[in-house]
Short mmCIF file of C-alpha atoms and ligand atoms in Angstrom, two decimals:
data_model
loop_
_atom_site.label_atom_id
_atom_site.label_comp_id
_atom_site.label_asym_id
_atom_site.label_seq_id
_atom_site.Cartn_x
_atom_site.Cartn_y
_atom_site.Cartn_z
CA UNK A 43 0.00 -0.04 -0.03
CA UNK A 44 1.27 3.51 -0.78
CA UNK A 45 1.96 5.70 2.17
CA UNK A 46 -0.52 8.49 2.99
CA UNK A 47 0.06 11.75 1.07
CA UNK A 48 1.24 13.68 4.21
CA UNK A 49 3.90 11.00 4.87
CA UNK A 50 5.14 11.06 1.32
CA UNK A 51 5.14 14.89 1.41
CA UNK A 52 7.23 15.04 4.52
CA UNK A 53 9.68 12.48 3.06
CA UNK A 54 10.08 14.47 -0.20
CA UNK A 55 9.90 18.06 1.03
CA UNK A 56 11.47 17.94 4.47
CA UNK A 57 11.00 19.88 7.74
CA UNK A 58 10.93 23.50 6.45
CA UNK A 59 7.64 22.91 4.77
CA UNK A 60 4.62 23.46 7.02
CA UNK A 61 0.98 22.75 6.56
CA UNK A 62 -2.04 24.77 7.63
CA UNK A 63 -4.55 23.35 10.03
CA UNK A 64 -4.72 20.58 12.67
CA UNK A 65 -6.51 18.55 9.92
CA UNK A 66 -4.77 19.58 6.66
CA UNK A 67 -6.89 20.27 3.59
CA UNK A 68 -6.12 18.15 0.46
CA UNK A 69 -6.99 20.47 -2.36
CA UNK A 70 -7.77 19.35 -5.94
CA UNK A 71 -9.60 22.21 -7.56
CA UNK A 72 -10.44 25.95 -7.26
CA UNK A 73 -13.10 28.15 -8.77
CA UNK A 74 -13.73 31.83 -7.93
CA UNK A 75 -13.70 32.08 -4.09
CA UNK A 76 -14.14 28.26 -3.67
CA UNK A 77 -11.57 25.59 -3.06
CA UNK A 78 -12.54 21.87 -3.35
CA UNK A 79 -10.96 18.95 -1.48
CA UNK A 80 -10.40 15.38 -2.72
CA UNK A 81 -13.78 14.31 -1.32
CA UNK A 82 -15.58 17.02 -3.31
CA UNK A 83 -16.21 19.20 -0.23
CA UNK A 84 -15.99 22.91 -0.88
CA UNK A 85 -14.30 25.59 1.29
CA UNK A 86 -14.82 29.33 1.18
CA UNK A 87 -11.40 30.80 0.59
CA UNK A 88 -11.10 33.79 2.85
CA UNK A 89 -7.29 33.67 2.99
CA UNK A 90 -5.62 33.57 -0.39
CA UNK A 91 -4.64 36.89 -1.91
CA UNK A 92 -2.67 35.49 -4.80
CA UNK A 93 -5.73 34.33 -6.87
CA UNK A 94 -7.11 37.87 -6.47
CA UNK A 95 -9.28 37.73 -9.52
CA UNK A 96 -10.53 34.24 -8.49
CA UNK A 97 -9.23 30.70 -8.54
CA UNK A 98 -9.18 29.25 -12.12
CA UNK A 99 -9.99 32.68 -13.63
CA UNK A 100 -10.90 31.78 -17.27
CA UNK A 101 -9.67 35.08 -18.79
CA UNK A 102 -6.23 34.70 -17.15
CA UNK A 103 -6.07 31.04 -18.00
CA UNK A 104 -6.98 31.80 -21.61
CA UNK A 105 -4.38 34.56 -21.91
CA UNK A 106 -1.73 32.24 -20.39
CA UNK A 107 -2.55 29.37 -22.74
CA UNK A 108 -2.82 31.56 -25.96
CA UNK A 109 0.39 33.34 -25.32
CA UNK A 110 2.17 30.01 -24.41
CA UNK A 111 1.13 28.57 -27.76
CA UNK A 112 2.27 31.72 -29.75
CA UNK A 113 5.48 32.69 -27.97
CA UNK A 114 7.20 32.59 -24.61
CA UNK A 115 10.44 34.50 -24.86
CA UNK A 116 12.64 36.12 -22.27
CA UNK A 117 13.48 39.88 -22.21
CA UNK A 118 16.63 39.83 -24.37
CA UNK A 119 14.54 39.99 -27.60
CA UNK A 120 12.29 42.66 -28.84
CA UNK A 121 8.69 41.65 -28.18
CA UNK A 122 5.51 43.60 -27.72
CA UNK A 123 4.06 41.92 -24.65
CA UNK A 124 6.60 43.09 -22.07
CA UNK A 125 6.63 46.66 -23.37
CA UNK A 126 2.83 46.91 -23.67
CA UNK A 127 2.36 45.52 -20.18
CA UNK A 128 5.17 47.70 -18.70
CA UNK A 129 3.63 50.79 -20.17
CA UNK A 130 0.18 49.85 -18.87
CA UNK A 131 1.52 49.08 -15.43
CA UNK A 132 3.45 52.36 -15.23
CA UNK A 133 0.31 54.15 -16.20
CA UNK A 134 -1.15 53.11 -12.89
CA UNK A 135 1.52 55.00 -10.87
CA UNK A 136 2.55 58.65 -10.27
CA UNK A 137 4.46 60.05 -13.22
CA UNK A 138 7.71 60.13 -11.26
CA UNK A 139 7.63 56.34 -11.15
CA UNK A 140 8.66 55.67 -14.77
CA UNK A 141 10.55 52.41 -14.84
CA UNK A 142 9.41 48.82 -14.34
CA UNK A 143 11.72 45.86 -13.83
CA UNK A 144 10.27 42.34 -13.71
CA UNK A 145 11.00 39.34 -11.60
CA UNK A 146 9.24 36.13 -10.58
CA UNK A 147 8.79 36.51 -6.87
CA UNK A 148 8.18 39.25 -4.19
CA UNK A 149 11.48 38.13 -2.56
CA UNK A 150 13.42 38.87 -5.72
CA UNK A 151 11.68 42.18 -6.20
CA UNK A 152 12.63 43.23 -2.59
CA UNK A 153 16.15 41.93 -3.12
CA UNK A 154 16.54 44.02 -6.23
CA UNK A 155 14.99 47.04 -4.53
CA UNK A 156 17.58 46.79 -1.75
CA UNK A 157 20.39 46.51 -4.27
CA UNK A 158 19.13 49.54 -6.17
CA UNK A 159 18.67 51.54 -2.99
CA UNK A 160 22.27 50.82 -1.95
CA UNK A 161 23.64 51.71 -5.36
CA UNK A 162 21.57 54.94 -5.58
CA UNK A 163 22.32 56.20 -2.05
CA UNK A 164 25.83 54.78 -1.53
CA UNK A 165 24.54 53.66 1.89
CA UNK A 166 23.92 50.09 3.31
CA UNK A 167 21.43 50.34 6.08
CA UNK A 168 17.91 48.95 5.99
CA UNK A 169 15.19 49.87 8.41
CA UNK A 170 12.29 47.40 8.80
CA UNK A 171 9.30 46.95 11.12
CA UNK A 172 9.63 44.73 14.19
CA UNK A 173 7.85 41.65 12.82
CA UNK A 174 8.32 42.32 9.08
CA UNK A 175 8.41 39.71 6.43
CA UNK A 176 9.92 40.60 3.07
CA UNK A 177 11.03 37.36 1.58
CA UNK A 178 13.39 34.38 1.32
CA UNK A 179 16.55 35.40 -0.45
CA UNK A 180 19.49 35.26 1.90
CA UNK A 181 19.75 38.98 2.07
CA UNK A 182 16.07 39.67 2.44
CA UNK A 183 15.48 36.89 4.99
CA UNK A 184 18.12 38.72 7.14
CA UNK A 185 15.86 41.81 6.94
CA UNK A 186 12.84 39.87 7.99
CA UNK A 187 12.48 39.66 11.85
CA UNK A 188 9.41 37.38 11.43
CA UNK A 189 11.76 34.71 10.01
CA UNK A 190 14.90 35.18 12.06
CA UNK A 191 16.15 36.89 15.25
CA UNK A 192 19.59 37.16 13.54
CA UNK A 193 19.14 40.23 11.36
CA UNK A 194 21.90 41.49 9.09
CA UNK A 195 24.37 43.87 10.93
CA UNK A 196 23.07 46.57 8.45
CA UNK A 197 19.40 46.04 9.55
CA UNK A 198 17.49 47.85 12.23
CA UNK A 199 14.03 46.79 13.31
CA UNK A 200 11.65 49.47 14.70
CA UNK A 201 8.31 49.02 16.39
CA UNK A 202 5.38 49.06 13.91
CA UNK A 203 2.82 51.86 14.30
CA UNK A 204 0.47 51.18 17.23
CA UNK A 205 -3.04 51.88 15.92
CA UNK A 206 -4.29 52.37 19.47
CA UNK A 207 -2.24 55.60 19.64
CA UNK A 208 -4.52 57.30 17.03
CA UNK A 209 -2.90 60.51 15.72
CA UNK A 210 0.26 59.77 17.78
CA UNK A 211 0.91 56.50 15.91
CA UNK A 212 2.72 58.23 13.06
CA UNK A 213 5.02 60.46 15.15
CA UNK A 214 5.80 57.47 17.51
CA UNK A 215 6.79 55.35 14.49
CA UNK A 216 8.91 58.16 13.12
CA UNK A 217 10.66 58.47 16.40
CA UNK A 218 11.55 54.69 16.20
CA UNK A 219 12.86 55.26 12.67
CA UNK A 220 14.98 58.28 13.87
CA UNK A 221 16.48 56.12 16.65
CA UNK A 222 17.34 53.50 14.09
CA UNK A 223 19.04 56.13 11.85
CA UNK A 224 20.98 57.34 14.92
CA UNK A 225 21.99 53.86 15.85
CA UNK A 226 23.17 53.06 12.27
CA UNK A 227 25.26 56.30 12.50
CA UNK A 228 26.84 55.16 15.71
CA UNK A 229 27.98 52.07 13.77
CA UNK A 230 29.30 54.09 10.82
CA UNK A 231 26.28 53.36 8.62
CA UNK A 232 23.61 55.35 6.81
CA UNK A 233 20.16 54.13 5.76
CA UNK A 234 19.78 53.04 2.12
CA UNK A 235 16.07 52.36 2.68
CA UNK A 236 13.10 52.14 5.01
CA UNK A 237 11.10 49.18 3.66
CA UNK A 238 7.48 48.86 4.87
CA UNK A 239 4.86 46.30 3.81
CA UNK A 240 2.10 48.97 3.43
CA UNK A 241 -0.44 46.92 5.35
CA UNK A 242 2.06 45.51 7.83
CA UNK A 243 0.53 42.06 7.53
CA UNK A 244 3.01 40.08 9.67
CA UNK A 245 3.07 42.93 12.26
CA UNK A 246 -0.60 42.18 12.87
CA UNK A 247 -2.42 44.03 9.93
CA UNK A 248 -2.12 47.78 10.52
CA UNK A 249 -3.76 49.85 7.80
CA UNK A 250 -4.63 52.86 10.03
CA UNK A 251 -4.38 55.57 11.03
CA UNK A 252 -4.28 57.01 7.55
CA UNK A 253 -1.13 59.04 6.99
CA UNK A 254 0.88 57.26 9.76
CA UNK A 255 3.89 56.55 7.52
CA UNK A 256 4.48 60.14 6.37
CA UNK A 257 6.61 61.29 9.20
CA UNK A 258 8.88 58.24 9.16
CA UNK A 259 9.33 58.53 5.46
CA UNK A 260 10.51 62.20 5.89
CA UNK A 261 12.98 61.02 8.51
CA UNK A 262 14.52 58.43 6.27
CA UNK A 263 14.70 60.75 3.22
CA UNK A 264 16.28 63.46 5.37
CA UNK A 265 18.95 60.94 6.24
CA UNK A 266 19.49 60.25 2.51
CA UNK A 267 17.60 56.88 2.37
CA UNK A 268 14.69 55.80 0.03
CA UNK A 269 11.22 54.80 0.97
CA UNK A 270 10.51 51.33 -0.51
CA UNK A 271 6.81 50.41 -0.43
CA UNK A 272 6.48 46.63 -0.31
CA UNK A 273 3.09 46.24 -2.04
CA UNK A 274 3.47 42.48 -2.45
CA UNK A 275 0.46 41.95 -0.20
CA UNK A 276 -1.36 45.28 -0.20
CA UNK A 277 -1.19 46.12 -3.86
CA UNK A 278 -3.54 45.61 -6.83
CA UNK A 279 -6.62 47.08 -5.12
CA UNK A 280 -6.94 44.93 -2.08
CA UNK A 281 -7.25 47.85 0.27
CA UNK A 282 -10.23 49.11 -1.63
CA UNK A 283 -8.95 52.60 -1.93
CA UNK A 284 -7.04 52.98 -5.17
CA UNK A 285 -4.74 50.28 -6.43
CA UNK A 286 -1.83 50.82 -4.05
CA UNK A 287 -1.64 50.88 -0.30
CA UNK A 288 0.68 53.87 -0.17
CA UNK A 289 -2.07 55.96 -1.85
CA UNK A 290 -3.99 55.55 1.39
CA UNK A 291 -1.20 57.36 3.21
CA UNK A 292 -0.85 60.10 0.72
CA UNK A 293 2.71 59.06 -0.30
CA UNK A 294 4.70 58.57 -3.50
CA UNK A 295 7.39 56.03 -2.75
CA UNK A 296 10.91 55.98 -4.29
CA UNK A 297 10.61 52.27 -5.03
CA UNK A 298 7.56 50.01 -5.11
CA UNK A 299 7.78 46.21 -5.05
CA UNK A 300 5.00 44.05 -6.43
CA UNK A 301 4.23 40.37 -6.52
CA UNK A 302 1.61 37.82 -5.25
CA UNK A 303 -1.67 38.94 -7.03
CA UNK A 304 0.17 40.47 -9.98
CA UNK A 305 -0.08 37.16 -12.00
CA UNK A 306 -3.06 35.57 -10.15
CA UNK A 307 -0.78 32.61 -9.30
CA UNK A 308 1.54 32.78 -12.30
CA UNK A 309 4.94 33.79 -10.96
CA UNK A 310 5.12 37.52 -11.76
CA UNK A 311 6.63 40.24 -9.61
CA UNK A 312 8.35 43.60 -10.17
CA UNK A 313 9.96 46.76 -9.11
CA UNK A 314 8.62 50.16 -10.14
CA UNK A 315 10.84 53.12 -9.53
CA UNK A 316 12.35 56.31 -10.90
CA UNK A 317 14.59 56.33 -13.94
CA UNK A 318 17.44 57.97 -11.93
CA UNK A 319 17.36 54.93 -9.65
CA UNK A 320 17.43 52.31 -12.42
CA UNK A 321 20.15 54.32 -14.13
CA UNK A 322 22.41 54.27 -11.08
CA UNK A 323 21.91 50.55 -10.83
CA UNK A 324 21.96 49.73 -14.66
CA UNK A 325 25.13 51.76 -15.09
CA UNK A 326 26.90 49.28 -12.99
CA UNK A 327 24.98 45.94 -13.22
CA UNK A 328 23.38 43.88 -15.95
CA UNK A 329 19.90 42.64 -14.96
CA UNK A 330 18.49 39.58 -16.52
CA UNK A 331 15.91 37.34 -14.95
CA UNK A 332 15.21 34.32 -17.14
CA UNK A 333 11.53 33.94 -16.44
CA UNK A 334 10.72 37.41 -15.02
CA UNK A 335 8.65 39.43 -17.58
CA UNK A 336 8.50 36.59 -20.16
CA UNK A 337 5.84 36.96 -22.92
CA UNK A 338 3.54 34.70 -20.92
CA UNK A 339 4.06 36.56 -17.70
CA UNK A 340 3.31 39.88 -19.41
CA UNK A 341 0.05 38.44 -21.05
CA UNK A 342 -1.05 37.11 -17.72
CA UNK A 343 -0.25 40.35 -15.89
CA UNK A 344 -2.28 42.25 -18.50
CA UNK A 345 -5.28 39.96 -18.16
CA UNK A 346 -5.20 40.49 -14.36
CA UNK A 347 -5.27 44.26 -14.81
CA UNK A 348 -8.21 43.94 -17.28
CA UNK A 349 -10.16 41.77 -14.79
CA UNK A 350 -9.57 44.28 -11.98
CA UNK A 351 -10.67 47.19 -14.18
CA UNK A 352 -13.62 45.61 -16.04
CA UNK A 353 -15.13 43.90 -12.94
CA UNK A 354 -14.65 47.10 -10.86
CA UNK A 355 -13.00 45.01 -8.24
CA UNK A 356 -11.44 47.90 -6.23
CA UNK A 357 -14.91 49.40 -5.57
CA UNK A 358 -16.45 45.97 -4.86
CA UNK A 359 -13.53 45.21 -2.43
CA UNK A 360 -14.20 48.51 -0.61
CA UNK A 361 -17.99 47.75 -0.26
CA UNK A 362 -17.68 44.08 0.62
CA UNK A 363 -14.85 44.79 2.99
CA UNK A 364 -16.88 47.47 4.84
CA UNK A 365 -19.74 45.03 5.20
CA UNK A 366 -17.49 42.28 6.39
CA UNK A 367 -15.88 44.54 9.05
CA UNK A 368 -19.39 45.61 10.20
CA UNK A 369 -20.34 42.02 10.70
CA UNK A 370 -17.12 41.26 12.56
CA UNK A 371 -17.52 44.32 14.79
CA UNK A 372 -20.99 43.06 15.68
CA UNK A 373 -19.51 39.65 16.62
CA UNK A 374 -16.75 41.47 18.72
CA UNK A 375 -19.58 43.11 20.73
CA UNK A 376 -21.06 39.67 21.58
CA UNK A 377 -18.02 37.39 21.86
CA UNK A 378 -15.39 37.93 24.51
CA UNK A 379 -12.85 36.00 22.41
CA UNK A 380 -12.89 38.80 19.80
CA UNK A 381 -10.97 41.99 20.47
CA UNK A 382 -10.06 44.67 17.97
CA UNK A 383 -11.27 44.41 14.32
CA UNK A 384 -9.03 46.31 11.84
CA UNK A 385 -8.77 46.46 8.10
CA UNK A 386 -9.10 48.20 4.79
CA UNK A 387 -10.96 46.75 1.88
CA UNK A 388 -10.50 42.97 1.83
CA UNK A 389 -7.49 42.90 4.17
CA UNK A 390 -8.89 42.34 7.66
CA UNK A 391 -7.30 41.51 11.00
CA UNK A 392 -9.38 40.28 13.99
CA UNK A 393 -7.56 40.08 17.32
CA UNK A 394 -8.36 36.94 19.33
CA UNK A 395 -8.17 37.27 23.15
CA UNK A 396 -8.33 34.89 26.05
CA UNK A 397 -7.43 35.24 29.71
CA UNK A 398 -7.17 39.04 29.41
CA UNK A 399 -4.76 39.25 26.45
CA UNK A 400 -3.86 38.25 22.89
CA UNK A 401 -4.04 34.47 22.58
CA UNK A 402 -2.27 32.72 19.70
CA UNK A 403 -3.70 29.31 21.03
CA UNK A 404 -7.28 30.61 20.87
CA UNK A 405 -6.67 32.13 17.48
CA UNK A 406 -5.36 28.74 16.22
CA UNK A 407 -8.43 27.07 17.66
CA UNK A 408 -10.66 29.59 15.77
CA UNK A 409 -8.69 28.99 12.50
CA UNK A 410 -9.08 25.22 12.97
CA UNK A 411 -12.70 25.57 13.87
CA UNK A 412 -13.46 27.62 10.79
CA UNK A 413 -11.62 25.07 8.61
CA UNK A 414 -13.72 22.26 10.00
CA UNK A 415 -16.78 24.44 9.26
CA UNK A 416 -15.68 25.02 5.65
CA UNK A 417 -14.05 28.45 5.77
CA UNK A 418 -10.32 29.03 5.29
CA UNK A 419 -8.43 31.77 7.12
CA UNK A 420 -5.10 31.97 8.95
CA UNK A 421 -3.50 33.84 11.89
CA UNK A 422 -0.67 36.45 11.93
CA UNK A 423 1.02 39.05 14.09
CA UNK A 424 3.81 38.79 16.70
CA UNK A 425 1.76 36.37 18.94
CA UNK A 426 -0.10 34.81 15.97
CA UNK A 427 -3.27 36.02 17.74
CA UNK A 428 -4.77 37.99 14.84
CA UNK A 429 -7.02 36.28 12.32
CA UNK A 430 -5.82 37.08 8.84
CA UNK A 431 -8.79 37.50 6.48
CA UNK A 432 -7.60 38.26 2.93
CA UNK A 433 -9.85 36.59 0.34
CA UNK A 434 -9.73 36.80 -3.40
CA UNK A 435 -11.09 40.24 -4.46
CA UNK A 436 -14.09 38.46 -6.21
CA UNK A 437 -15.46 37.86 -2.74
CA UNK A 438 -19.10 39.01 -2.67
CA UNK A 439 -21.47 40.18 0.08
CA UNK A 440 -22.94 36.65 0.32
CA UNK A 441 -19.47 35.35 1.00
CA UNK A 442 -18.78 38.00 3.60
CA UNK A 443 -22.09 37.12 5.32
CA UNK A 444 -21.30 33.38 5.23
CA UNK A 445 -17.90 34.00 6.83
CA UNK A 446 -19.38 36.06 9.67
CA UNK A 447 -22.20 33.54 10.34
CA UNK A 448 -19.66 30.60 10.42
CA UNK A 449 -17.38 32.50 12.70
CA UNK A 450 -20.26 33.28 14.96
CA UNK A 451 -21.10 29.54 15.21
CA UNK A 452 -17.50 28.50 15.79
CA UNK A 453 -17.05 31.15 18.56
CA UNK A 454 -20.27 30.09 20.20
CA UNK A 455 -19.04 26.41 20.23
CA UNK A 456 -15.73 27.40 21.75
CA UNK A 457 -17.41 29.43 24.46
CA UNK A 458 -19.72 26.52 25.27
CA UNK A 459 -16.75 24.18 25.50
CA UNK A 460 -14.94 26.50 27.88
CA UNK A 461 -18.06 26.76 29.98
CA UNK A 462 -18.45 22.97 30.28
N1 PMP B 623 6.81 40.87 0.88
C1 PMP B 623 5.62 40.60 1.57
C2 PMP B 623 5.00 41.72 2.33
C3 PMP B 623 5.11 39.38 1.53
O1 PMP B 623 4.02 39.01 2.19
C4 PMP B 623 5.82 38.35 0.79
C5 PMP B 623 5.25 36.89 0.72
N2 PMP B 623 4.51 36.46 1.83
C6 PMP B 623 6.99 38.65 0.14
C7 PMP B 623 7.43 39.93 0.23
C8 PMP B 623 7.73 37.60 -0.65
O2 PMP B 623 7.09 37.18 -1.75
P1 PMP B 623 7.42 35.79 -2.45
O3 PMP B 623 6.82 34.69 -1.54
O4 PMP B 623 6.66 35.85 -3.74
O5 PMP B 623 8.88 35.74 -2.66
#
């Protein structure tokens, strides 16, 4: 008899691969906001931001297949697809951001952004938030405190803005960035960049207060560093307020990094920045990424942009997100396990509390309870005590309502069990 799939998986992939859920889900198919397991059971996907225009999106799949049949070339030949897509993409940013460079993953995009920032500024320091995640290349993993406590000697981690401080959150965050600049100086270093995941997903999902990043960006720019907006999670409309998370804070970054939803699951990522920055880098280094920005990647990226525009997904995300948060607030008023509810558009964090404080164990029990009830979410934040709700953008009001109803039932069951 063949070993069970989880046993074979562990044997092939090893220890660094983790599975979600106490009872892992064996997926075989996806459609829109639904995922189907091997027994035919369907799950509401309230977690995956990569398939932002829906699992199995027919327009994206058709663009992928048609382009793959016609031509899939890399970027060292003249071809229309990459130029057409690049022009279209740049048209979605402030005029000052006039260059696009393509990669396959968000990690590569951040790695490249850091190299560009160092080349442009002549400095080496990188300032990140306390529980940031920016990717898996050696250099970027060493700038990701959520992965390692052994950061690069050039890195400084600062406390993420505390939303409970209201108008003081921004100035307090900026004070942390100033302290990091001063500490770099004490070690003979200057900042090349402040890199911030615009929605601070791994710091616990912090979209507000609006404007909270501006003071910190001023501090790093005054010290000669660049502001790199990591839009790998927040970008492409998810926050329901324009396409980019930094728009929400009234900022124009020096460098923007993109990934995840950019190709709806096809590996497509990129850096968007000013020509003076790419010139400083390109004057010294050749950049070639075999698969990044291939003809198929460009065709897929274009189809994703068309879906977001034609289906008015940013507005839908804003409306459905508002209804979802209203429903969750209402649950927070009735269930002691639920604390703060935060979010923008379809990026929502729900704090889970037990015994008077954040509880990673209770959050995990909620995540597993929802999974058993057919709804997929996960947990994030320093204590993993914040439910991370981040569904495909095609999530409708009926899906938001189903999520809230199911969570209500799961929480009621947990309270009953505790009362037993
Ligand atoms: N930045 C952020 C904010 C991310 O969430 C991620 C992925 N979770 C990355 C970068 C890295 O992207 P990738 O996994 O495509 O390398």
